[in-house]
Short mmCIF file of C-alpha atoms in Angstrom, two decimals:
data_model
loop_
_atom_site.label_atom_id
_atom_site.label_comp_id
_atom_site.label_asym_id
_atom_site.label_seq_id
_atom_site.Cartn_x
_atom_site.Cartn_y
_atom_site.Cartn_z
CA MET A 1 -7.61 -59.15 -22.35
CA GLY A 2 -9.34 -59.59 -25.63
CA CYS A 3 -9.44 -57.02 -28.37
CA SER A 4 -12.42 -54.87 -28.57
CA GLY A 5 -14.59 -54.93 -32.07
CA SER A 6 -11.84 -58.54 -33.06
CA GLN A 7 -14.08 -61.78 -33.28
CA ASP A 8 -10.72 -63.71 -33.15
CA GLU A 9 -10.08 -66.08 -30.12
CA ARG A 10 -6.33 -65.28 -31.12
CA THR A 11 -6.33 -61.72 -29.98
CA TYR A 12 -5.50 -60.27 -26.98
CA ARG A 13 -4.08 -57.07 -24.81
CA GLY A 14 -1.39 -57.00 -21.87
CA TRP A 15 -3.44 -55.17 -19.45
CA HIS A 16 -1.26 -54.39 -15.76
CA PRO A 17 -3.49 -51.83 -12.90
CA TRP A 18 -0.97 -51.32 -9.65
CA SER A 19 -0.85 -48.93 -7.56
CA ILE A 20 1.46 -46.94 -4.81
CA TRP A 21 0.38 -45.74 -1.26
CA ASP A 22 1.27 -45.75 1.81
CA VAL A 23 3.49 -42.45 1.28
CA SER A 24 2.69 -38.41 1.88
CA VAL A 25 0.65 -36.93 -0.19
CA GLU A 26 3.33 -34.67 -0.89
CA GLU A 27 6.06 -37.75 -2.40
CA LEU A 28 3.35 -38.75 -4.48
CA ASN A 29 2.79 -35.36 -5.61
CA GLU A 30 6.51 -35.18 -6.49
CA VAL A 31 6.39 -38.87 -8.06
CA MET A 32 3.44 -37.15 -10.80
CA GLU A 33 6.30 -34.53 -10.68
CA ARG A 34 9.58 -36.74 -12.06
CA LEU A 35 6.88 -38.46 -14.26
CA ARG A 36 5.99 -35.36 -15.87
CA ARG A 37 9.97 -35.03 -16.24
CA SER A 38 10.94 -38.52 -17.70
CA LEU A 39 8.36 -40.01 -19.23
CA PRO A 40 9.53 -38.36 -22.23
CA LYS A 41 13.03 -38.74 -22.19
CA ALA A 42 12.41 -42.16 -22.05
CA GLY A 43 10.28 -41.97 -25.38
CA TRP A 44 6.74 -41.54 -23.81
CA ALA A 45 4.67 -38.52 -25.22
CA ILE A 46 2.01 -37.54 -22.24
CA VAL A 47 -1.06 -36.98 -24.74
CA LYS A 48 -2.91 -36.15 -21.48
CA ASP A 49 -1.54 -34.29 -17.81
CA GLY A 50 -4.92 -32.62 -16.20
CA HIS A 51 -7.83 -33.90 -14.53
CA ASP A 52 -9.60 -36.85 -15.01
CA ASN A 53 -13.69 -37.03 -15.45
CA THR A 54 -14.25 -38.03 -12.36
CA PRO A 55 -16.19 -36.18 -10.04
CA ALA A 56 -12.44 -35.87 -7.17
CA LYS A 57 -11.36 -34.30 -10.50
CA SER A 58 -8.04 -36.97 -9.69
CA GLU A 59 -4.60 -35.60 -11.89
CA GLN A 60 -4.00 -37.55 -14.43
CA ILE A 61 -1.17 -38.47 -16.97
CA LEU A 62 -1.59 -39.97 -20.27
CA ALA A 63 1.37 -40.83 -21.97
CA GLU A 64 2.08 -43.65 -24.87
CA SER A 65 5.32 -44.98 -26.60
CA ARG A 66 4.55 -45.58 -29.99
CA LYS A 67 7.28 -47.88 -30.13
CA ASP A 68 6.83 -50.20 -28.20
CA GLY A 69 2.96 -50.01 -28.43
CA PHE A 70 2.13 -49.44 -25.48
CA ALA A 71 0.17 -46.96 -23.16
CA VAL A 72 -0.50 -45.57 -19.21
CA ASP A 73 -3.28 -43.99 -17.02
CA ILE A 74 -1.34 -42.56 -14.08
CA ARG A 75 -3.84 -41.07 -11.63
CA LEU A 76 -2.97 -39.49 -8.20
CA ARG A 77 -6.20 -39.93 -5.93
CA ASP A 78 -5.80 -37.24 -2.80
CA ARG A 79 -8.36 -39.57 -0.81
CA ARG A 80 -7.83 -37.19 2.52
CA GLN A 81 -10.78 -35.36 2.67
CA HIS A 82 -12.63 -38.76 2.76
CA LYS A 83 -9.67 -39.73 5.46
CA LYS A 84 -8.72 -42.82 3.15
CA THR A 85 -5.40 -43.67 2.10
CA SER A 86 -4.50 -41.16 -0.92
CA ILE A 87 -2.79 -43.91 -4.02
CA ILE A 88 -1.41 -43.18 -7.22
CA SER A 89 -2.85 -45.81 -9.63
CA VAL A 90 -1.23 -47.31 -12.82
CA THR A 91 -2.58 -48.88 -15.33
CA VAL A 92 -1.21 -49.92 -18.60
CA ASN A 93 -1.82 -51.34 -22.06
CA SER A 94 -0.52 -53.20 -24.96
CA LEU A 95 -1.94 -52.31 -28.20
CA CYS A 96 -3.90 -55.60 -29.92
CA TYR A 97 -1.60 -58.59 -30.80
CA ARG A 98 -2.49 -62.19 -32.36
CA PHE A 99 -1.18 -65.46 -31.79
CA LYS A 100 -0.38 -67.31 -35.26
#
């Protein structure tokens, strides 16, 4: 994935989305609570812990590891009211890097 504002084709940003599903919402809530406790202990700074700006107001944790140059966006999407599978979606992003 390219870096915004860069015209140099040798710059890139790592972007890795994944998710957890087929687990009860209760277990997904436990995962979010463990992340709230564990991320700071692992050197991540939680910069947002609340709800996202979507109409569903999904629970969201944004965290940064400045030492390692990564950020993560974690969302619990409770879709039970729509009779769909609830998930935790995770997207990890890196800083911009440049090939030499």
